[in-house]
Coordinates of C-alpha atoms and ligand atoms in Angstrom, one line a residue:
X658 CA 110.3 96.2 85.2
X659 CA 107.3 95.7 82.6
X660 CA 105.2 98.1 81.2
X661 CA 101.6 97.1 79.8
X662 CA 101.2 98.1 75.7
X663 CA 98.1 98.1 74.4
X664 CA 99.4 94.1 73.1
X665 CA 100.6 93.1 76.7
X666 CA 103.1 93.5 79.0
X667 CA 106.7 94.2 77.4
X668 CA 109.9 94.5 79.0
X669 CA 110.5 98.5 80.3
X670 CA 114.4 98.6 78.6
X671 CA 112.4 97.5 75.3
X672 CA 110.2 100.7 74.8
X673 CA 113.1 102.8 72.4
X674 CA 112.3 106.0 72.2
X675 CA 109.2 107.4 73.7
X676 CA 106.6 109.7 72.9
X677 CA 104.9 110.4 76.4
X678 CA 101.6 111.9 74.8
X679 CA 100.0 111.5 71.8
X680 CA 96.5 111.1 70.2
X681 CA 95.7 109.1 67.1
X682 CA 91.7 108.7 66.8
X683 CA 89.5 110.4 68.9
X684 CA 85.6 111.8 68.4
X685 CA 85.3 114.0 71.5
X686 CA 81.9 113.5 72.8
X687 CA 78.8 115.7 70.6
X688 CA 77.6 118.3 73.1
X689 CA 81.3 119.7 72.5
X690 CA 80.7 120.7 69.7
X691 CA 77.9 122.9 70.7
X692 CA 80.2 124.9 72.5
X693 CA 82.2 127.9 71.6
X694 CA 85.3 126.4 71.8
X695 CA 84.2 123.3 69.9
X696 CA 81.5 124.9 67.4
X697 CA 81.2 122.2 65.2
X698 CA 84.9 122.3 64.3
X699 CA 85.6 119.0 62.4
X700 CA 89.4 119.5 62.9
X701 CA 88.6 117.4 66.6
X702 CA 87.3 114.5 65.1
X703 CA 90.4 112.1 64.6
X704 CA 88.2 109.7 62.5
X705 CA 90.8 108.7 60.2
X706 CA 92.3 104.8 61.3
X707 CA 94.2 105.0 57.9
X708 CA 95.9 108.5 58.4
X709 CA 96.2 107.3 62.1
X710 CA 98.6 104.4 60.4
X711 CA 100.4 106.7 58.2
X712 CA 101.4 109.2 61.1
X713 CA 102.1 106.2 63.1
X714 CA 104.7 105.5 60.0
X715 CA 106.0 109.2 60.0
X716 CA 106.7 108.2 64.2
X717 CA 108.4 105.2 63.6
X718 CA 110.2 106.6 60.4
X719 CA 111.8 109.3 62.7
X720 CA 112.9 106.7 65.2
X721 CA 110.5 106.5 67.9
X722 CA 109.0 103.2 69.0
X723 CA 106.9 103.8 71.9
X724 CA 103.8 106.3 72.1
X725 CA 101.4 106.6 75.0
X726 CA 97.9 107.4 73.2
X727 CA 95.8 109.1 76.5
X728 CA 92.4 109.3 74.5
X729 CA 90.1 108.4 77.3
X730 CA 86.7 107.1 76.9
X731 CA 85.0 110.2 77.9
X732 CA 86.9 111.8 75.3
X733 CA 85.8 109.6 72.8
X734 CA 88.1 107.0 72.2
X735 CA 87.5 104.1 69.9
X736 CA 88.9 101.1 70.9
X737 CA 88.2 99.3 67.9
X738 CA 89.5 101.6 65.4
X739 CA 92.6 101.6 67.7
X740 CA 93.1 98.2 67.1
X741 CA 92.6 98.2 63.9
X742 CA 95.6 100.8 63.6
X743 CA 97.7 98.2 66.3
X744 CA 97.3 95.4 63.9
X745 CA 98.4 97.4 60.9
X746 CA 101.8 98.6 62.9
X747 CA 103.5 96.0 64.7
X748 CA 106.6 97.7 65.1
X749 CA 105.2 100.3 67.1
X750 CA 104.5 99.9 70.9
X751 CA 101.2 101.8 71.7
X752 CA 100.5 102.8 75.8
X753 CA 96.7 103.3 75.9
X754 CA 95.2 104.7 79.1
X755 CA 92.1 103.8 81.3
X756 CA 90.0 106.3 84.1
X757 CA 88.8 109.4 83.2
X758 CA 90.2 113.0 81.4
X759 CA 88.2 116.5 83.0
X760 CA 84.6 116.5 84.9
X761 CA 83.2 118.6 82.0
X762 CA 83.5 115.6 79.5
X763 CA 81.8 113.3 81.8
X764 CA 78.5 111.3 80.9
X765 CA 76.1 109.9 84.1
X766 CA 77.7 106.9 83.9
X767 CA 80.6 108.3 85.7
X768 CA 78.2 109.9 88.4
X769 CA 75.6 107.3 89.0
X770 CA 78.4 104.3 89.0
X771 CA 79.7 103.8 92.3
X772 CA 83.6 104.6 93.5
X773 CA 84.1 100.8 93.6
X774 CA 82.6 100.4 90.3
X775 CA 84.4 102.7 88.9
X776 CA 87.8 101.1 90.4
X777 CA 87.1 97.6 89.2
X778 CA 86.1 99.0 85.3
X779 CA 89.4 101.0 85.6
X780 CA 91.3 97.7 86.9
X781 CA 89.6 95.9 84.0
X782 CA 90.8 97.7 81.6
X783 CA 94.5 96.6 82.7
X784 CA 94.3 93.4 83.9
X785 CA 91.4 92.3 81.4
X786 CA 91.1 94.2 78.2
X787 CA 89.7 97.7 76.7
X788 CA 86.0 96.5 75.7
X789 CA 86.0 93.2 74.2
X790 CA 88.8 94.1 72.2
X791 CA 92.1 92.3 73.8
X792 CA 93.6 95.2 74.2
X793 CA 95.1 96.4 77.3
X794 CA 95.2 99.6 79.2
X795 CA 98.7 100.4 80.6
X796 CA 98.1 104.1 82.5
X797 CA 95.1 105.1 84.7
X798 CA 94.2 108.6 83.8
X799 CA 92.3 111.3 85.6
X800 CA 92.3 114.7 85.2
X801 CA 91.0 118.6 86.7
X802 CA 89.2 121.7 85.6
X803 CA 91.4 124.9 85.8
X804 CA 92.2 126.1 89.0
X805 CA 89.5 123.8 90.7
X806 CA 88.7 119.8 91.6
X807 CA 84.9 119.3 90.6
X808 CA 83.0 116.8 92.8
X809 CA 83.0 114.2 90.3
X810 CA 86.5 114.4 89.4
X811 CA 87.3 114.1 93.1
X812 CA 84.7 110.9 93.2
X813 CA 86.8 109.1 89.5
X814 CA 90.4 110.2 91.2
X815 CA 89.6 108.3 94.2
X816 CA 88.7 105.3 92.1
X817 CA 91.1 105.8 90.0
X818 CA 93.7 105.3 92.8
X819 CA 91.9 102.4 94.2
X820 CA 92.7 100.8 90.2
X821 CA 96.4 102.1 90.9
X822 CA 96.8 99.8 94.4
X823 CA 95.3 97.0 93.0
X824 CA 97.2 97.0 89.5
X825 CA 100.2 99.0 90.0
X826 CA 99.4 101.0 87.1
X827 CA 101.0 104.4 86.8
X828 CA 98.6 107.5 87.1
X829 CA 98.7 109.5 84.4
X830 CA 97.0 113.3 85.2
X831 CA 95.6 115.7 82.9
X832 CA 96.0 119.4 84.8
X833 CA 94.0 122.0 82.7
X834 CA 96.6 124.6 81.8
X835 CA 99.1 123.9 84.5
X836 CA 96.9 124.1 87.4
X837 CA 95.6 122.0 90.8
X838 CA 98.9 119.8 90.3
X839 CA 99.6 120.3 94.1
X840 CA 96.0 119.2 95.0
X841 CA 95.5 116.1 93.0
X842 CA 99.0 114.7 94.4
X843 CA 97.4 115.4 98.3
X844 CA 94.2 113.7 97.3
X845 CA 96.8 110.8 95.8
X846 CA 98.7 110.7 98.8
X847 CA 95.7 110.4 101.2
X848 CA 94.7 106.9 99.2
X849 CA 97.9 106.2 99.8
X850 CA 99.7 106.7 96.0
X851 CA 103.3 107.2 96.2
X852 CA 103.7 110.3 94.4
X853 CA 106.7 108.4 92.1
X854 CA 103.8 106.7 90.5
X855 CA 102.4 109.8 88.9
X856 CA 103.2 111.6 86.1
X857 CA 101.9 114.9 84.7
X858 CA 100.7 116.4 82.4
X859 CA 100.2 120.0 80.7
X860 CA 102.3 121.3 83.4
X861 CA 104.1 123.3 80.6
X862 CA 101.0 125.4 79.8
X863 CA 102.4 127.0 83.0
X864 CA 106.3 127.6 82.7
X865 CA 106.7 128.8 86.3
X866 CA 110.0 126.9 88.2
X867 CA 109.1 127.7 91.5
X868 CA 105.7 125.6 90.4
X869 CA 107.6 122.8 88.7
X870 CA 109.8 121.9 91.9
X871 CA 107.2 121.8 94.1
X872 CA 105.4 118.7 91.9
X873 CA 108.9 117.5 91.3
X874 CA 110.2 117.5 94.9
X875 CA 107.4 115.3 95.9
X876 CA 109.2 112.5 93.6
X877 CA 106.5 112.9 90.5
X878 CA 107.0 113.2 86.8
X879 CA 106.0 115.8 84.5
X880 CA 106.1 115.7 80.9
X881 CA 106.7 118.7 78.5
X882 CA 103.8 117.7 76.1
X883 CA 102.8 121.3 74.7
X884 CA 106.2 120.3 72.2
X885 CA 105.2 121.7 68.5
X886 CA 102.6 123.8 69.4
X887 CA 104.2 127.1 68.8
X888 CA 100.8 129.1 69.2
X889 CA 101.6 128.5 73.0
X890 CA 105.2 129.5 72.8
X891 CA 108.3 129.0 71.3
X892 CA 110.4 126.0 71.6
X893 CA 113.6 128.2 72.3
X894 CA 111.5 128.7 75.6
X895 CA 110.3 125.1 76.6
X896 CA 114.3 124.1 76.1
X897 CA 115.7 127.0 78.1
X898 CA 113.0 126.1 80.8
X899 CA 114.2 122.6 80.8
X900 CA 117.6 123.6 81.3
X901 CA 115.9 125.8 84.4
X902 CA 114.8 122.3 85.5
X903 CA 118.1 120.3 85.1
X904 CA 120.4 123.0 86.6
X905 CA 117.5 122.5 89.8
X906 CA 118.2 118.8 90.2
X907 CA 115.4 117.2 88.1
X908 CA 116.9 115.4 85.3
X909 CA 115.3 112.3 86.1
X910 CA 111.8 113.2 86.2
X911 CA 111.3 114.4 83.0
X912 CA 109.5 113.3 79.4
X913 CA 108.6 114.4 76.4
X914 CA 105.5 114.5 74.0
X915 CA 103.2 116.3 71.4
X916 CA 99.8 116.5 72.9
X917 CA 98.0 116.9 68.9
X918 CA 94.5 116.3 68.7
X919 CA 93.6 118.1 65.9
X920 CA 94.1 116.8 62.3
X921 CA 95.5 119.6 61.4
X922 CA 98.7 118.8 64.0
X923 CA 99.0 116.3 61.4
X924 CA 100.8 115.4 58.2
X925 CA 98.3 112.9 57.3
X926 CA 95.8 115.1 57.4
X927 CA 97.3 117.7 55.5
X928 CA 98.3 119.5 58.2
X929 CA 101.3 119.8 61.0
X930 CA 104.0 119.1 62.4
X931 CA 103.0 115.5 62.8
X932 CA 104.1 113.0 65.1
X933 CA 107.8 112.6 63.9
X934 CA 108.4 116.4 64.7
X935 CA 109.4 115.8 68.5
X936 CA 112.8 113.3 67.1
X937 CA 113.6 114.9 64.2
X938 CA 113.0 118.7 64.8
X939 CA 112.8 119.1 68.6
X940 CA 115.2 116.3 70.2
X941 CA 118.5 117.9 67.7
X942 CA 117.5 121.9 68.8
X943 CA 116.9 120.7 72.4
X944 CA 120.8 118.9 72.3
X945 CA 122.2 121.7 70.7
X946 CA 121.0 124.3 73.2
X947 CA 122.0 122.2 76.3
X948 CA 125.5 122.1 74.8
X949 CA 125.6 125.5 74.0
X950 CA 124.5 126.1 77.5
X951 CA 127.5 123.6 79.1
X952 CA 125.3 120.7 79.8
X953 CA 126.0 117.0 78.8
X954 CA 123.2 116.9 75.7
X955 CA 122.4 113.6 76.0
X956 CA 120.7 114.2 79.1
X957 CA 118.0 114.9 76.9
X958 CA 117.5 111.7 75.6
X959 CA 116.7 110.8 78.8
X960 CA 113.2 112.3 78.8
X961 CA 112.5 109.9 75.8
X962 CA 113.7 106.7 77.0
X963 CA 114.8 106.2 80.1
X964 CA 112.4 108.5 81.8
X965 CA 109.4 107.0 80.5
X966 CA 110.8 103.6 80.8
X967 CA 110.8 103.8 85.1
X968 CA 107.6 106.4 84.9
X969 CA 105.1 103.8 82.9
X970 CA 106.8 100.7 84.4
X971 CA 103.6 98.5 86.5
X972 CA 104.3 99.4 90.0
X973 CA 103.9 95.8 91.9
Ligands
ZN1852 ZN1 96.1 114.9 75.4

């Protein structure tokens, strides 16, 4: 089993401990910032390639090895300044991620480029590399609005899943706040995507079991990625949830991460927890509940290494 880094292919029992979602430099695109939501809030732009480095250090300081950065290039990615940070830490694996995140960021490109197109830019991005840079993509995103599939995103899914047959790359999806899980798996499953090939994510913005089992019966993976961001909930409740999950059968399906993509989610910026929060702060309280609560606790270090090891392993 290989998995693709942003370097090349390395062997899947080589990743270490894994963080399944993470952002290091991203500039989402402009017309965001004329939004609301966005109103020209600098603390979105992950500029930085230096503090990018030091956080990366903070990671590898805490233990982890592996991190899957799922900046897509309609949210503004920068391949360059990506491999800039890849040069400066060699100890660190990096997963980066091709295809597309929500309809909303998307420029015409994606709507006047045809499904094939699309397919063979996504397969590119794997097999070739990320824009002249040498890097590789290892995970074909896509993503949905809240509880709806916009056109578009129905058009990039179904490309995206012609990039998964011919590469064997695993889908990674982006759900907006939990939702449409259920109807980007039948979309998957009508191009023919075995649902084992797809992990989730976000599913945690809605903490609902009964939900949960019906993405994880299907064989898919979701991972916990709202870890650290306490203005959503507290941790005591992602771990009890998890224990929810476990006592239900679904050990195996499960990983971890710390969706920040503000700089204020990070040390280097001044800010917090930073990216070696999930190791050193969540991974001991996580163990300590599942013992408290008679479960083995090193079934949690499952969701950090060999979880992600099978879920971002090239499917060939
Ligand atoms: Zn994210």
């Amino acid at each position: 089993m290989e998995v693709i880094t942003a370097k090349g292919p390395v062997s899947a029992s080589n990743l270490g401990l894994t963080n399944s979602h993470i952002h290091l430099v991203a500039m989402p695109p402009a017309w965001l910032y004329k939004t609301p939501t966005f109103s020209n809030d600098p603390d979105y732009a992950l500029t930085d390639v230096d503090k990018a480095v030091q956080e990366l250090k903070y990671f590898l300081k805490s233990g982890g090895k592996t991190a899957v950065d799922a900046t897509c290039r309609d949210y503004g990615r920068n391949p360059k300044a990506i491999k800039y940070v890849v040069e400066k830490i060699s100890e660190a694996n990096l997963i980066l991620v091709t295809g597309f995140n929500r309809g909303i960021y998307l420029d015409k490109w994606y709507y006047e480029t045809s499904i094939d197109k699309l397919a063979e830019f996504f397969s590119n991005e794997v097999e070739e590399d990320i824009e002249g840079t040498g890097l590789k993509a290892g995970l074909i995103k896509i993503g949905a609005d809240y509880m709806r599939i916009l056109p578009i995103e129905k058009k990039c899914i179904k490309a995206a899943a012609n990039a998964h047959l011919s590469t064997g790359a695993p889908i990674l999806v982006h759900t907006t706040l939990g939702t449409m899980a259920l109807e980007i798996l039948e979309i998957l499953e009508k191009e023919g995507i075995d649902p084992a090939n797809v992990i989730f994510y976000h599913v945690d913005r809605n903490l609902d079991p009964w939900y949960w089992e019906q993405v994880l019966e299907r064989g898919s993976y979701i991972t916990l990625d709202q870890i650290g961001k306490i203005k959503y909930g507290p941790e005591s409740k992602r771990i009890e949830f998890l224990v929810e999950i476990v006592r239900r059968g679904y050990e195996n399906q499960l990983l971890l991460g710390t969706d920040f993509a503000r700089r204020s989610d990070f040390k280097s910026y001044g800010g917090g927890p930073g990216l070696g929060y999930l190791f050193e702060k969540f991974l001991p309280f996580a163990k300590k509940v599942f013992k408290s609560e008679g479960i083995e606790e090193n079934i949690v270090e499952k969701f950090v290494l060999h979880n992600p090891s099978k879920a971002f392993s090239i499917k060939k």
